[in-house]
Amino acid sequence: MTYSVQLYSVRDAIDADLPGTIARLAKIGYTQVEPYNFAARADDLAAAFAEHGITAPTAHAPLLSADQDEIFAAATKLGIGTVIDPYLPAEHWQDADTIRDTAARLNAAAKKGAEHGIRVGYHNHDWELSSRIEGTTALEFFASLLDPEVVLEVDTYWAAVGGEDPAALLTRLGDRVVAIHIKDGPVNQDKQAQLPAGQGEIGIWRVLAAAKSLEVGVVEFDDYAGDIFDGVAASLAYLEAGAPSADAQASVEAGSAEAVR
């Protein structure tokens, strides 16, 4: 299992000093990152990655609202294998016809990506889970419409906020899920209340165990009340320490399942 960090977590530091931020993440111990808005700064990212031995197996880009050729060219420059559309607002997930249109557009993007040797995916927030379409979550309805080569990156925290047990959701989505966002906290909308992995109500190890085709786990904070570098360092340390004992894990899993009910 390899762990990455979403650069959006350290966005303020990136804006102030991109090379210094990548250097600091490398010093913490990260060897992989997940860039965002990478087409606009591909040269700077490429230089920083090369200097510090960083790779980017996945990245976020607005595939459904920006220049796909520019995005895929930048991804090729950075060695990114999977480009993930990170966000469509809640109004796009309230009816079947709109979701069908979104799926068709992402399937088309995946065909274009394949011409560049790049895989395409989608990343959820909470509203894709809280919205119900034809008896299932909007995300699962969406997944049923995607071509086989299109993948998902499940944000397990927002899945829980949306009312789903993230481990059960991952089990249902199966091999479609190749990446997850790992974050923790009180399972609510307060982004500043998010916590390093293992310090909140998400059963991190139960979630990881449920993602059977996982290629990379991506540490992320939407926001953080403390020092963000301390937060991403604490998450990595917890993950690299490995799963707790069976008895301790069973206790954590029981409490986490209750927390998301």
Short mmCIF file of C-alpha atoms in Angstrom, two decimals:
data_model
loop_
_atom_site.label_atom_id
_atom_site.label_comp_id
_atom_site.label_asym_id
_atom_site.label_seq_id
_atom_site.Cartn_x
_atom_site.Cartn_y
_atom_site.Cartn_z
CA MET A 1 0.00 0.00 0.00
CA THR A 2 1.35 3.40 -0.95
CA TYR A 3 0.17 6.73 0.41
CA SER A 4 -0.05 10.07 -1.34
CA VAL A 5 -1.14 13.54 -0.26
CA GLN A 6 -3.57 15.84 -2.07
CA LEU A 7 -1.73 19.11 -2.67
CA TYR A 8 -4.99 21.02 -2.14
CA SER A 9 -4.43 20.33 1.55
CA VAL A 10 -1.40 22.64 1.45
CA ARG A 11 -2.76 25.04 -1.14
CA ASP A 12 -1.79 28.21 0.73
CA ALA A 13 1.81 27.01 1.04
CA ILE A 14 1.82 25.97 -2.64
CA ASP A 15 0.69 29.44 -3.67
CA ALA A 16 3.41 31.04 -1.53
CA ASP A 17 6.30 28.67 -2.35
CA LEU A 18 5.66 25.68 -4.57
CA PRO A 19 9.22 24.24 -4.57
CA GLY A 20 9.56 24.72 -0.82
CA THR A 21 6.23 23.01 -0.17
CA ILE A 22 7.14 19.95 -2.23
CA ALA A 23 10.48 19.82 -0.41
CA ARG A 24 8.73 19.94 2.95
CA LEU A 25 6.33 17.13 2.02
CA ALA A 26 9.25 15.02 0.84
CA LYS A 27 11.04 15.63 4.14
CA ILE A 28 7.93 14.44 6.02
CA GLY A 29 8.17 11.21 4.06
CA TYR A 30 5.76 11.53 1.16
CA THR A 31 7.03 10.13 -2.12
CA GLN A 32 3.74 10.62 -3.96
CA VAL A 33 1.38 13.57 -4.28
CA GLU A 34 -1.95 14.27 -5.95
CA PRO A 35 -1.78 17.64 -7.73
CA TYR A 36 -4.70 19.92 -8.51
CA ASN A 37 -4.82 22.70 -11.12
CA PHE A 38 -1.67 21.13 -12.50
CA ALA A 39 -2.01 22.26 -16.12
CA ALA A 40 -1.43 25.87 -15.06
CA ARG A 41 1.89 25.08 -13.35
CA ALA A 42 3.12 21.88 -14.95
CA ASP A 43 6.69 23.12 -15.48
CA ASP A 44 7.13 24.21 -11.86
CA LEU A 45 5.64 20.97 -10.56
CA ALA A 46 7.81 18.87 -12.88
CA ALA A 47 10.97 20.59 -11.64
CA ALA A 48 10.01 20.17 -7.98
CA PHE A 49 9.04 16.52 -8.47
CA ALA A 50 12.33 15.74 -10.20
CA GLU A 51 14.38 17.44 -7.49
CA HIS A 52 12.73 15.52 -4.63
CA GLY A 53 11.93 12.14 -6.21
CA ILE A 54 8.17 12.72 -6.14
CA THR A 55 5.67 10.98 -8.39
CA ALA A 56 2.00 11.75 -9.02
CA PRO A 57 0.01 8.62 -9.90
CA THR A 58 -3.29 10.53 -9.68
CA ALA A 59 -4.30 14.17 -10.08
CA HIS A 60 -7.38 16.38 -10.08
CA ALA A 61 -8.49 18.48 -13.03
CA PRO A 62 -11.86 19.85 -14.20
CA LEU A 63 -12.19 17.51 -17.16
CA LEU A 64 -15.85 18.36 -17.75
CA SER A 65 -15.35 22.13 -17.83
CA ALA A 66 -11.83 22.82 -19.14
CA ASP A 67 -9.54 22.10 -22.11
CA GLN A 68 -9.01 18.35 -22.03
CA ASP A 69 -6.13 18.40 -24.50
CA GLU A 70 -4.24 20.85 -22.29
CA ILE A 71 -4.97 18.74 -19.20
CA PHE A 72 -3.82 15.48 -20.79
CA ALA A 73 -0.67 17.09 -22.22
CA ALA A 74 0.25 18.42 -18.77
CA ALA A 75 -0.51 15.03 -17.21
CA THR A 76 1.85 13.38 -19.67
CA LYS A 77 4.59 15.87 -18.77
CA LEU A 78 4.14 15.06 -15.07
CA GLY A 79 3.84 11.29 -15.46
CA ILE A 80 0.26 11.27 -14.13
CA GLY A 81 -1.52 8.03 -14.96
CA THR A 82 -5.05 8.86 -13.77
CA VAL A 83 -6.80 12.23 -14.08
CA ILE A 84 -9.83 12.64 -11.84
CA ASP A 85 -12.58 15.22 -12.17
CA PRO A 86 -12.91 16.38 -8.56
CA TYR A 87 -16.17 18.27 -8.38
CA LEU A 88 -19.60 18.79 -9.84
CA PRO A 89 -21.98 20.77 -7.61
CA ALA A 90 -24.99 19.24 -5.90
CA GLU A 91 -27.50 20.33 -8.53
CA HIS A 92 -25.89 17.91 -11.00
CA TRP A 93 -26.84 14.93 -8.84
CA GLN A 94 -30.58 15.37 -8.28
CA ASP A 95 -32.12 13.67 -11.33
CA ALA A 96 -31.36 10.69 -13.54
CA ASP A 97 -31.19 12.57 -16.86
CA THR A 98 -28.54 15.02 -15.64
CA ILE A 99 -26.48 12.16 -14.23
CA ARG A 100 -26.76 10.26 -17.50
CA ASP A 101 -25.45 13.31 -19.34
CA THR A 102 -22.54 13.64 -16.90
CA ALA A 103 -21.67 9.97 -17.33
CA ALA A 104 -21.74 10.29 -21.12
CA ARG A 105 -19.40 13.29 -20.98
CA LEU A 106 -16.98 11.52 -18.63
CA ASN A 107 -17.03 8.42 -20.85
CA ALA A 108 -16.10 10.66 -23.81
CA ALA A 109 -13.29 12.23 -21.77
CA ALA A 110 -12.01 8.75 -20.96
CA LYS A 111 -11.81 7.90 -24.64
CA LYS A 112 -9.76 11.04 -25.27
CA GLY A 113 -7.59 10.28 -22.25
CA ALA A 114 -6.91 6.79 -23.56
CA GLU A 115 -5.38 8.34 -26.68
CA HIS A 116 -2.76 9.83 -24.35
CA GLY A 117 -2.39 6.64 -22.28
CA ILE A 118 -4.22 8.28 -19.37
CA ARG A 119 -7.10 6.86 -17.34
CA VAL A 120 -10.03 9.05 -16.24
CA GLY A 121 -12.02 9.03 -13.02
CA TYR A 122 -14.38 10.93 -10.72
CA HIS A 123 -14.13 12.02 -7.06
CA ASN A 124 -17.22 12.48 -4.88
CA HIS A 125 -18.38 14.85 -2.17
CA ASP A 126 -21.30 14.23 0.19
CA TRP A 127 -24.18 15.14 -2.12
CA GLU A 128 -23.55 12.25 -4.52
CA LEU A 129 -24.37 9.97 -1.57
CA SER A 130 -27.18 11.87 0.11
CA SER A 131 -29.07 12.12 -3.21
CA ARG A 132 -31.07 9.02 -4.11
CA ILE A 133 -31.79 8.05 -7.72
CA GLU A 134 -33.90 5.04 -8.68
CA GLY A 135 -33.47 3.42 -5.30
CA THR A 136 -29.72 3.87 -4.88
CA THR A 137 -27.20 6.62 -4.22
CA ALA A 138 -26.55 9.04 -7.06
CA LEU A 139 -22.89 7.95 -7.07
CA GLU A 140 -23.78 4.29 -7.53
CA PHE A 141 -26.35 5.13 -10.21
CA PHE A 142 -23.61 7.16 -11.93
CA ALA A 143 -21.11 4.31 -11.63
CA SER A 144 -23.57 1.95 -13.35
CA LEU A 145 -23.49 4.24 -16.42
CA LEU A 146 -19.72 4.54 -16.73
CA ASP A 147 -17.65 2.65 -19.26
CA PRO A 148 -15.50 -0.10 -17.69
CA GLU A 149 -12.29 1.89 -18.07
CA VAL A 150 -13.57 4.85 -16.01
CA VAL A 151 -12.58 4.64 -12.35
CA LEU A 152 -13.62 6.20 -9.06
CA GLU A 153 -11.73 7.90 -6.27
CA VAL A 154 -14.00 7.70 -3.23
CA ASP A 155 -13.68 10.42 -0.64
CA THR A 156 -14.52 8.24 2.31
CA TYR A 157 -15.07 11.12 4.73
CA TRP A 158 -17.61 12.88 2.53
CA ALA A 159 -19.28 9.53 1.85
CA ALA A 160 -19.84 9.23 5.60
CA VAL A 161 -21.11 12.81 5.82
CA GLY A 162 -23.53 11.91 3.00
CA GLY A 163 -25.00 9.19 5.21
CA GLU A 164 -23.23 6.08 3.92
CA ASP A 165 -20.99 3.63 5.73
CA PRO A 166 -17.86 4.19 3.61
CA ALA A 167 -16.60 0.62 3.99
CA ALA A 168 -19.93 -0.81 2.85
CA LEU A 169 -19.99 1.65 -0.06
CA LEU A 170 -16.51 0.60 -1.15
CA THR A 171 -17.57 -3.03 -1.03
CA ARG A 172 -20.56 -2.29 -3.27
CA LEU A 173 -18.51 -0.28 -5.76
CA GLY A 174 -15.89 -3.01 -5.95
CA ASP A 175 -13.10 -2.87 -8.53
CA ARG A 176 -14.24 0.50 -9.86
CA VAL A 177 -12.48 2.17 -6.89
CA VAL A 178 -8.72 2.50 -7.43
CA ALA A 179 -8.05 5.43 -5.07
CA ILE A 180 -9.58 6.85 -1.91
CA HIS A 181 -9.24 10.06 0.03
CA ILE A 182 -8.21 9.38 3.61
CA LYS A 183 -9.37 11.93 6.14
CA ASP A 184 -10.82 11.82 9.61
CA GLY A 185 -12.87 13.90 12.01
CA PRO A 186 -16.34 14.19 13.54
CA VAL A 187 -18.25 13.33 10.32
CA ASN A 188 -19.93 16.66 9.74
CA GLN A 189 -19.74 19.68 7.44
CA ASP A 190 -17.25 21.60 9.60
CA LYS A 191 -14.09 21.38 7.48
CA GLN A 192 -11.89 22.97 10.12
CA ALA A 193 -12.83 20.16 12.51
CA GLN A 194 -11.15 17.57 10.28
CA LEU A 195 -8.41 15.58 12.01
CA PRO A 196 -5.40 13.46 11.12
CA ALA A 197 -6.09 9.84 10.26
CA GLY A 198 -6.92 7.77 13.32
CA GLN A 199 -8.06 10.69 15.47
CA GLY A 200 -11.72 10.90 14.42
CA GLU A 201 -14.79 8.76 13.83
CA ILE A 202 -13.90 7.22 10.46
CA GLY A 203 -12.64 3.65 10.90
CA ILE A 204 -9.60 4.09 8.67
CA TRP A 205 -8.42 0.48 8.73
CA ARG A 206 -11.91 -0.88 8.13
CA VAL A 207 -12.19 1.45 5.13
CA LEU A 208 -8.81 0.45 3.73
CA ALA A 209 -9.66 -3.23 4.11
CA ALA A 210 -12.85 -2.75 2.10
CA ALA A 211 -11.09 -1.20 -0.92
CA LYS A 212 -9.99 -4.43 -2.57
CA SER A 213 -8.57 -2.88 -5.77
CA LEU A 214 -6.96 0.12 -4.13
CA GLU A 215 -3.84 1.45 -5.83
CA VAL A 216 -3.23 4.52 -3.70
CA GLY A 217 -4.61 6.07 -0.53
CA VAL A 218 -4.52 9.86 -0.64
CA VAL A 219 -4.30 11.84 2.59
CA GLU A 220 -6.38 15.02 2.38
CA PHE A 221 -7.68 17.85 4.52
CA ASP A 222 -10.29 20.22 3.12
CA ASP A 223 -9.23 22.49 5.96
CA TYR A 224 -7.51 22.13 9.33
CA ALA A 225 -7.51 24.23 12.47
CA GLY A 226 -3.88 23.39 13.30
CA ASP A 227 -0.64 23.48 11.33
CA ILE A 228 -1.43 21.65 8.11
CA PHE A 229 2.05 20.17 7.79
CA ASP A 230 1.70 18.69 11.28
CA GLY A 231 -1.67 17.27 10.17
CA VAL A 232 -0.42 15.56 7.02
CA ALA A 233 2.65 14.29 8.90
CA ALA A 234 0.49 12.79 11.66
CA SER A 235 -1.72 11.07 9.08
CA LEU A 236 1.25 9.52 7.31
CA ALA A 237 2.80 8.36 10.58
CA TYR A 238 -0.47 6.70 11.60
CA LEU A 239 -0.86 4.94 8.26
CA GLU A 240 2.73 3.76 8.06
CA ALA A 241 2.54 2.38 11.61
CA GLY A 242 0.03 -0.16 10.33
CA ALA A 243 -3.26 -1.51 11.59
CA PRO A 244 -3.83 -1.88 15.35
CA SER A 245 -4.31 -5.21 17.09
CA ALA A 246 -7.39 -7.26 16.27
CA ASP A 247 -9.13 -6.38 19.55
CA ALA A 248 -8.41 -2.68 19.21
CA GLN A 249 -9.48 -2.67 15.59
CA ALA A 250 -12.76 -4.41 16.40
CA SER A 251 -13.52 -1.71 18.96
CA VAL A 252 -12.70 1.05 16.49
CA GLU A 253 -14.82 -0.55 13.77
CA ALA A 254 -17.83 -0.90 16.05
CA GLY A 255 -17.63 2.74 17.10
CA SER A 256 -17.07 3.96 13.55
CA ALA A 257 -20.02 2.02 12.13
CA GLU A 258 -22.21 3.53 14.83
CA ALA A 259 -20.89 7.03 14.11
CA VAL A 260 -22.02 7.01 10.49
CA ARG A 261 -25.47 5.56 11.10
#
